[in-house]
Amino acid sequence: MPGPRTAALIESLPRRLRDVPLPAGSRYRLRIGRTTRDVVFSRSGCIVGQPEGRPDVEIVTDAATWAEMDAGRTSGIEAFAARKLVVRGSIDKSLLFEPLFERPDAGGLHYEVDDVRVGRVTFSRLTAGPESAPPLLLLHGLGASKASWLTVVPSLARHHRVIAIDLPGFGSTSKPRGRYDAPWFATHVLSFMEVTGLRGALVAGNSMGGRVAMEVAMREPRMVRAIACLCPVAAFYERPFLWAARMARPEAGIFAARLPRAYLAEQLRRLFSEPSRLHDDWYEAAIDDFLQTWRRPTARMAFFASLKNIYVDEPHGAAGFWARLAKLKVPALYVYGRQDVLITPRFGGRVAKALPQAKVEVWDDCGHAPQLEHPERTAKAMLDFFAEAKPRSRAV
């Protein structure tokens, strides 16, 4: 597609602004094929101009993909999931861009990103899929955000009303003082579900989000139809440094402001059985997004408090995690990666023993984030399980 046509599409954006809150002061750089333009927002609108200064977000794709997005035949999320679109800077801010503009309803995914006030916490929420479809709530892992689900949102949203949130302390959600353990997160998630009408929803979580999904289902089974846990955190049987973890002060994390990009890239790649399955641009975008949040002292404190509580989670006794899990009545799917360096697949065996009615799968070619490493397989496993999950036969 010729450059002038692409430029015309970009320059038409100010005339197509929706009547929604705008990210005032934000600069988006669009690199579409051979055409580069900046879109700069104020409180009253936006202007399109030549590149200038450093943008908050850079969105890169080819002219044909941009034309498909402009025509409403695909979305930025779908293009990102298909590796046809690259984001640099804040992934969270990039998600705000597309819903700001009117576009035809020609079969592409339509989504919204908004804030929901629940008590003293303001949740950042992404919503996609038919309003009449069964709701599916997605919970991210430690240090991640709702963006960690983008690879599977298009597939899931064909069958469900998908709601992906940033948990308190992470992403663009408020970062209040609190315990940052599983019961604390579950209390906030349950309040969110009550306020937004998600009683009886399906709930899925990755890593720490999987632990929170289990806690929600154990505490209030009437609120949950079924859960899917992808490489979920669970209480460790062996905790050799328990005494040190209990003495640790998460507030010290406030001073850990600087994390080298090379270190973060190395740690991210360790999460996957085959790091090359994800394009290098994804790692760069994920690091950009993480560092956007990490700059805030309250975010660093939330991270270290959550990390501490994952380790000190009590496994033993009648009130311990494993005894409580054995009483879970909600249908549950567990997926583990045999190459996971954080949560070994041995946890799958422990879950199967404690909860024999659960469906437990171990994927040989998978690390810690199935939805990123194997998005098609993950979406299918979730959709198949949720389609078969029956409501509980009795109240719990």
PDB file of N, CA, C and O in Angstrom, residues 116 118 123 125 135-139 163 165 185-204 212-213 215-217 220-227:
ATOM      1  N   VAL A 116     -12.088   0.842  37.158  1.00  0.00           N
ATOM      2  CA  VAL A 116     -13.245   0.513  37.991  1.00  0.00           C
ATOM      3  C   VAL A 116     -12.867   0.763  39.443  1.00  0.00           C
ATOM      4  O   VAL A 116     -11.923   0.147  39.953  1.00  0.00           O
ATOM      5  N   VAL A 118     -13.306   0.245  43.227  1.00  0.00           N
ATOM      6  CA  VAL A 118     -13.850  -0.736  44.156  1.00  0.00           C
ATOM      7  C   VAL A 118     -13.289  -0.406  45.536  1.00  0.00           C
ATOM      8  O   VAL A 118     -12.127  -0.704  45.821  1.00  0.00           O
ATOM      9  N   PHE A 123      -9.193  -0.401  39.892  1.00  0.00           N
ATOM     10  CA  PHE A 123      -8.704  -1.475  39.032  1.00  0.00           C
ATOM     11  C   PHE A 123      -8.615  -1.000  37.591  1.00  0.00           C
ATOM     12  O   PHE A 123      -9.535  -0.342  37.095  1.00  0.00           O
ATOM     13  N   ARG A 125      -8.863  -2.328  33.865  1.00  0.00           N
ATOM     14  CA  ARG A 125      -9.568  -3.480  33.291  1.00  0.00           C
ATOM     15  C   ARG A 125      -9.576  -3.411  31.770  1.00  0.00           C
ATOM     16  O   ARG A 125      -9.845  -2.369  31.184  1.00  0.00           O
ATOM     17  N   PRO A 135     -18.811 -14.843  31.326  1.00  0.00           N
ATOM     18  CA  PRO A 135     -17.641 -14.036  31.691  1.00  0.00           C
ATOM     19  C   PRO A 135     -16.455 -14.888  32.104  1.00  0.00           C
ATOM     20  O   PRO A 135     -16.601 -15.908  32.768  1.00  0.00           O
ATOM     21  N   LEU A 136     -15.271 -14.434  31.715  1.00  0.00           N
ATOM     22  CA  LEU A 136     -14.015 -15.101  32.049  1.00  0.00           C
ATOM     23  C   LEU A 136     -13.043 -14.053  32.570  1.00  0.00           C
ATOM     24  O   LEU A 136     -12.645 -13.141  31.840  1.00  0.00           O
ATOM     25  N   LEU A 137     -12.662 -14.183  33.834  1.00  0.00           N
ATOM     26  CA  LEU A 137     -11.761 -13.240  34.479  1.00  0.00           C
ATOM     27  C   LEU A 137     -10.339 -13.781  34.444  1.00  0.00           C
ATOM     28  O   LEU A 137     -10.092 -14.921  34.861  1.00  0.00           O
ATOM     29  N   LEU A 138      -9.390 -12.966  33.973  1.00  0.00           N
ATOM     30  CA  LEU A 138      -7.998 -13.376  33.825  1.00  0.00           C
ATOM     31  C   LEU A 138      -7.112 -12.644  34.833  1.00  0.00           C
ATOM     32  O   LEU A 138      -7.177 -11.411  34.935  1.00  0.00           O
ATOM     33  N   LEU A 139      -6.273 -13.412  35.554  1.00  0.00           N
ATOM     34  CA  LEU A 139      -5.405 -12.871  36.595  1.00  0.00           C
ATOM     35  C   LEU A 139      -3.945 -13.166  36.248  1.00  0.00           C
ATOM     36  O   LEU A 139      -3.584 -14.316  35.984  1.00  0.00           O
ATOM     37  N   ILE A 163     -12.446 -10.523  30.733  1.00  0.00           N
ATOM     38  CA  ILE A 163     -12.079  -9.391  31.573  1.00  0.00           C
ATOM     39  C   ILE A 163     -10.698  -9.667  32.137  1.00  0.00           C
ATOM     40  O   ILE A 163     -10.518 -10.591  32.933  1.00  0.00           O
ATOM     41  N   ILE A 165      -7.609  -8.058  34.302  1.00  0.00           N
ATOM     42  CA  ILE A 165      -7.357  -6.947  35.216  1.00  0.00           C
ATOM     43  C   ILE A 165      -5.905  -6.918  35.664  1.00  0.00           C
ATOM     44  O   ILE A 165      -5.204  -7.931  35.633  1.00  0.00           O
ATOM     45  N   PHE A 185      -5.300 -10.653  48.183  1.00  0.00           N
ATOM     46  CA  PHE A 185      -5.651 -10.487  46.776  1.00  0.00           C
ATOM     47  C   PHE A 185      -7.058 -11.007  46.504  1.00  0.00           C
ATOM     48  O   PHE A 185      -7.845 -10.382  45.777  1.00  0.00           O
ATOM     49  N   ALA A 186      -7.386 -12.172  47.071  1.00  0.00           N
ATOM     50  CA  ALA A 186      -8.699 -12.771  46.821  1.00  0.00           C
ATOM     51  C   ALA A 186      -9.823 -11.872  47.307  1.00  0.00           C
ATOM     52  O   ALA A 186     -10.870 -11.751  46.652  1.00  0.00           O
ATOM     53  N   THR A 187      -9.622 -11.235  48.442  1.00  0.00           N
ATOM     54  CA  THR A 187     -10.642 -10.311  48.960  1.00  0.00           C
ATOM     55  C   THR A 187     -10.895  -9.186  47.962  1.00  0.00           C
ATOM     56  O   THR A 187     -12.051  -8.830  47.686  1.00  0.00           O
ATOM     57  N   HIS A 188      -9.834  -8.626  47.411  1.00  0.00           N
ATOM     58  CA  HIS A 188      -9.989  -7.542  46.439  1.00  0.00           C
ATOM     59  C   HIS A 188     -10.622  -8.034  45.138  1.00  0.00           C
ATOM     60  O   HIS A 188     -11.474  -7.346  44.556  1.00  0.00           O
ATOM     61  N   VAL A 189     -10.221  -9.215  44.690  1.00  0.00           N
ATOM     62  CA  VAL A 189     -10.790  -9.753  43.456  1.00  0.00           C
ATOM     63  C   VAL A 189     -12.275 -10.055  43.639  1.00  0.00           C
ATOM     64  O   VAL A 189     -13.094  -9.766  42.753  1.00  0.00           O
ATOM     65  N   LEU A 190     -12.638 -10.623  44.766  1.00  0.00           N
ATOM     66  CA  LEU A 190     -14.053 -10.912  45.031  1.00  0.00           C
ATOM     67  C   LEU A 190     -14.873  -9.631  45.094  1.00  0.00           C
ATOM     68  O   LEU A 190     -16.004  -9.583  44.593  1.00  0.00           O
ATOM     69  N   SER A 191     -14.319  -8.580  45.672  1.00  0.00           N
ATOM     70  CA  SER A 191     -15.026  -7.293  45.692  1.00  0.00           C
ATOM     71  C   SER A 191     -15.196  -6.759  44.283  1.00  0.00           C
ATOM     72  O   SER A 191     -16.269  -6.233  43.927  1.00  0.00           O
ATOM     73  N   PHE A 192     -14.162  -6.896  43.462  1.00  0.00           N
ATOM     74  CA  PHE A 192     -14.259  -6.487  42.057  1.00  0.00           C
ATOM     75  C   PHE A 192     -15.350  -7.268  41.347  1.00  0.00           C
ATOM     76  O   PHE A 192     -16.155  -6.704  40.589  1.00  0.00           O
ATOM     77  N   MET A 193     -15.410  -8.573  41.589  1.00  0.00           N
ATOM     78  CA  MET A 193     -16.419  -9.407  40.943  1.00  0.00           C
ATOM     79  C   MET A 193     -17.827  -9.011  41.371  1.00  0.00           C
ATOM     80  O   MET A 193     -18.754  -8.997  40.556  1.00  0.00           O
ATOM     81  N   GLU A 194     -17.991  -8.686  42.633  1.00  0.00           N
ATOM     82  CA  GLU A 194     -19.311  -8.259  43.121  1.00  0.00           C
ATOM     83  C   GLU A 194     -19.732  -6.958  42.463  1.00  0.00           C
ATOM     84  O   GLU A 194     -20.859  -6.823  41.971  1.00  0.00           O
ATOM     85  N   VAL A 195     -18.833  -5.990  42.435  1.00  0.00           N
ATOM     86  CA  VAL A 195     -19.161  -4.669  41.908  1.00  0.00           C
ATOM     87  C   VAL A 195     -19.456  -4.714  40.416  1.00  0.00           C
ATOM     88  O   VAL A 195     -20.324  -3.980  39.917  1.00  0.00           O
ATOM     89  N   THR A 196     -18.750  -5.586  39.687  1.00  0.00           N
ATOM     90  CA  THR A 196     -18.896  -5.627  38.228  1.00  0.00           C
ATOM     91  C   THR A 196     -19.835  -6.732  37.745  1.00  0.00           C
ATOM     92  O   THR A 196     -19.917  -6.985  36.535  1.00  0.00           O
ATOM     93  N   GLY A 197     -20.526  -7.390  38.660  1.00  0.00           N
ATOM     94  CA  GLY A 197     -21.524  -8.374  38.272  1.00  0.00           C
ATOM     95  C   GLY A 197     -20.955  -9.658  37.717  1.00  0.00           C
ATOM     96  O   GLY A 197     -21.522 -10.238  36.777  1.00  0.00           O
ATOM     97  N   LEU A 198     -19.864 -10.150  38.286  1.00  0.00           N
ATOM     98  CA  LEU A 198     -19.223 -11.358  37.779  1.00  0.00           C
ATOM     99  C   LEU A 198     -19.499 -12.580  38.646  1.00  0.00           C
ATOM    100  O   LEU A 198     -18.710 -13.533  38.654  1.00  0.00           O
ATOM    101  N   ARG A 199     -20.573 -12.585  39.366  1.00  0.00           N
ATOM    102  CA  ARG A 199     -20.929 -13.763  40.159  1.00  0.00           C
ATOM    103  C   ARG A 199     -21.123 -14.958  39.214  1.00  0.00           C
ATOM    104  O   ARG A 199     -21.848 -14.870  38.228  1.00  0.00           O
ATOM    105  N   GLY A 200     -20.487 -16.072  39.527  1.00  0.00           N
ATOM    106  CA  GLY A 200     -20.572 -17.253  38.677  1.00  0.00           C
ATOM    107  C   GLY A 200     -19.651 -17.224  37.483  1.00  0.00           C
ATOM    108  O   GLY A 200     -19.837 -17.994  36.530  1.00  0.00           O
ATOM    109  N   ALA A 201     -18.615 -16.369  37.519  1.00  0.00           N
ATOM    110  CA  ALA A 201     -17.693 -16.266  36.390  1.00  0.00           C
ATOM    111  C   ALA A 201     -16.705 -17.420  36.379  1.00  0.00           C
ATOM    112  O   ALA A 201     -16.488 -18.110  37.374  1.00  0.00           O
ATOM    113  N   LEU A 202     -16.104 -17.632  35.240  1.00  0.00           N
ATOM    114  CA  LEU A 202     -14.924 -18.480  35.115  1.00  0.00           C
ATOM    115  C   LEU A 202     -13.716 -17.634  35.478  1.00  0.00           C
ATOM    116  O   LEU A 202     -13.686 -16.432  35.202  1.00  0.00           O
ATOM    117  N   VAL A 203     -12.715 -18.245  36.100  1.00  0.00           N
ATOM    118  CA  VAL A 203     -11.533 -17.501  36.522  1.00  0.00           C
ATOM    119  C   VAL A 203     -10.290 -18.277  36.105  1.00  0.00           C
ATOM    120  O   VAL A 203     -10.206 -19.492  36.327  1.00  0.00           O
ATOM    121  N   ALA A 204      -9.336 -17.581  35.490  1.00  0.00           N
ATOM    122  CA  ALA A 204      -8.073 -18.204  35.098  1.00  0.00           C
ATOM    123  C   ALA A 204      -6.929 -17.356  35.606  1.00  0.00           C
ATOM    124  O   ALA A 204      -7.014 -16.122  35.639  1.00  0.00           O
ATOM    125  N   VAL A 212      -4.125 -17.001  43.296  1.00  0.00           N
ATOM    126  CA  VAL A 212      -5.246 -16.137  43.671  1.00  0.00           C
ATOM    127  C   VAL A 212      -6.565 -16.740  43.183  1.00  0.00           C
ATOM    128  O   VAL A 212      -7.573 -16.720  43.894  1.00  0.00           O
ATOM    129  N   ALA A 213      -6.569 -17.303  41.969  1.00  0.00           N
ATOM    130  CA  ALA A 213      -7.782 -17.947  41.460  1.00  0.00           C
ATOM    131  C   ALA A 213      -8.216 -19.077  42.379  1.00  0.00           C
ATOM    132  O   ALA A 213      -9.413 -19.240  42.680  1.00  0.00           O
ATOM    133  N   GLU A 215      -7.556 -19.347  45.580  1.00  0.00           N
ATOM    134  CA  GLU A 215      -8.016 -18.758  46.844  1.00  0.00           C
ATOM    135  C   GLU A 215      -9.431 -18.209  46.702  1.00  0.00           C
ATOM    136  O   GLU A 215     -10.267 -18.374  47.597  1.00  0.00           O
ATOM    137  N   VAL A 216      -9.712 -17.563  45.584  1.00  0.00           N
ATOM    138  CA  VAL A 216     -11.065 -17.056  45.331  1.00  0.00           C
ATOM    139  C   VAL A 216     -12.068 -18.213  45.352  1.00  0.00           C
ATOM    140  O   VAL A 216     -13.128 -18.129  45.973  1.00  0.00           O
ATOM    141  N   ALA A 217     -11.725 -19.310  44.675  1.00  0.00           N
ATOM    142  CA  ALA A 217     -12.637 -20.459  44.594  1.00  0.00           C
ATOM    143  C   ALA A 217     -12.786 -21.163  45.933  1.00  0.00           C
ATOM    144  O   ALA A 217     -13.871 -21.670  46.252  1.00  0.00           O
ATOM    145  N   GLU A 220     -14.950 -18.436  48.240  1.00  0.00           N
ATOM    146  CA  GLU A 220     -16.322 -18.127  47.817  1.00  0.00           C
ATOM    147  C   GLU A 220     -16.678 -18.959  46.592  1.00  0.00           C
ATOM    148  O   GLU A 220     -16.774 -18.436  45.475  1.00  0.00           O
ATOM    149  N   PRO A 221     -16.887 -20.270  46.750  1.00  0.00           N
ATOM    150  CA  PRO A 221     -17.161 -21.120  45.581  1.00  0.00           C
ATOM    151  C   PRO A 221     -18.417 -20.723  44.821  1.00  0.00           C
ATOM    152  O   PRO A 221     -18.528 -21.006  43.617  1.00  0.00           O
ATOM    153  N   ARG A 222     -19.350 -20.069  45.475  1.00  0.00           N
ATOM    154  CA  ARG A 222     -20.572 -19.650  44.767  1.00  0.00           C
ATOM    155  C   ARG A 222     -20.294 -18.562  43.733  1.00  0.00           C
ATOM    156  O   ARG A 222     -21.098 -18.341  42.839  1.00  0.00           O
ATOM    157  N   MET A 223     -19.161 -17.907  43.865  1.00  0.00           N
ATOM    158  CA  MET A 223     -18.811 -16.837  42.930  1.00  0.00           C
ATOM    159  C   MET A 223     -18.148 -17.365  41.667  1.00  0.00           C
ATOM    160  O   MET A 223     -17.984 -16.629  40.689  1.00  0.00           O
ATOM    161  N   VAL A 224     -17.740 -18.627  41.669  1.00  0.00           N
ATOM    162  CA  VAL A 224     -16.880 -19.146  40.601  1.00  0.00           C
ATOM    163  C   VAL A 224     -17.485 -20.401  39.997  1.00  0.00           C
ATOM    164  O   VAL A 224     -17.840 -21.340  40.704  1.00  0.00           O
ATOM    165  N   ARG A 225     -17.571 -20.440  38.668  1.00  0.00           N
ATOM    166  CA  ARG A 225     -18.086 -21.632  37.995  1.00  0.00           C
ATOM    167  C   ARG A 225     -17.004 -22.679  37.795  1.00  0.00           C
ATOM    168  O   ARG A 225     -17.234 -23.878  37.924  1.00  0.00           O
ATOM    169  N   ALA A 226     -15.783 -22.234  37.447  1.00  0.00           N
ATOM    170  CA  ALA A 226     -14.646 -23.127  37.250  1.00  0.00           C
ATOM    171  C   ALA A 226     -13.393 -22.276  37.207  1.00  0.00           C
ATOM    172  O   ALA A 226     -13.449 -21.065  36.959  1.00  0.00           O
ATOM    173  N   ILE A 227     -12.235 -22.930  37.445  1.00  0.00           N
ATOM    174  CA  ILE A 227     -10.969 -22.208  37.395  1.00  0.00           C
ATOM    175  C   ILE A 227      -9.986 -22.941  36.491  1.00  0.00           C
ATOM    176  O   ILE A 227     -10.055 -24.157  36.332  1.00  0.00           O
TER     177      ILE A 227
END
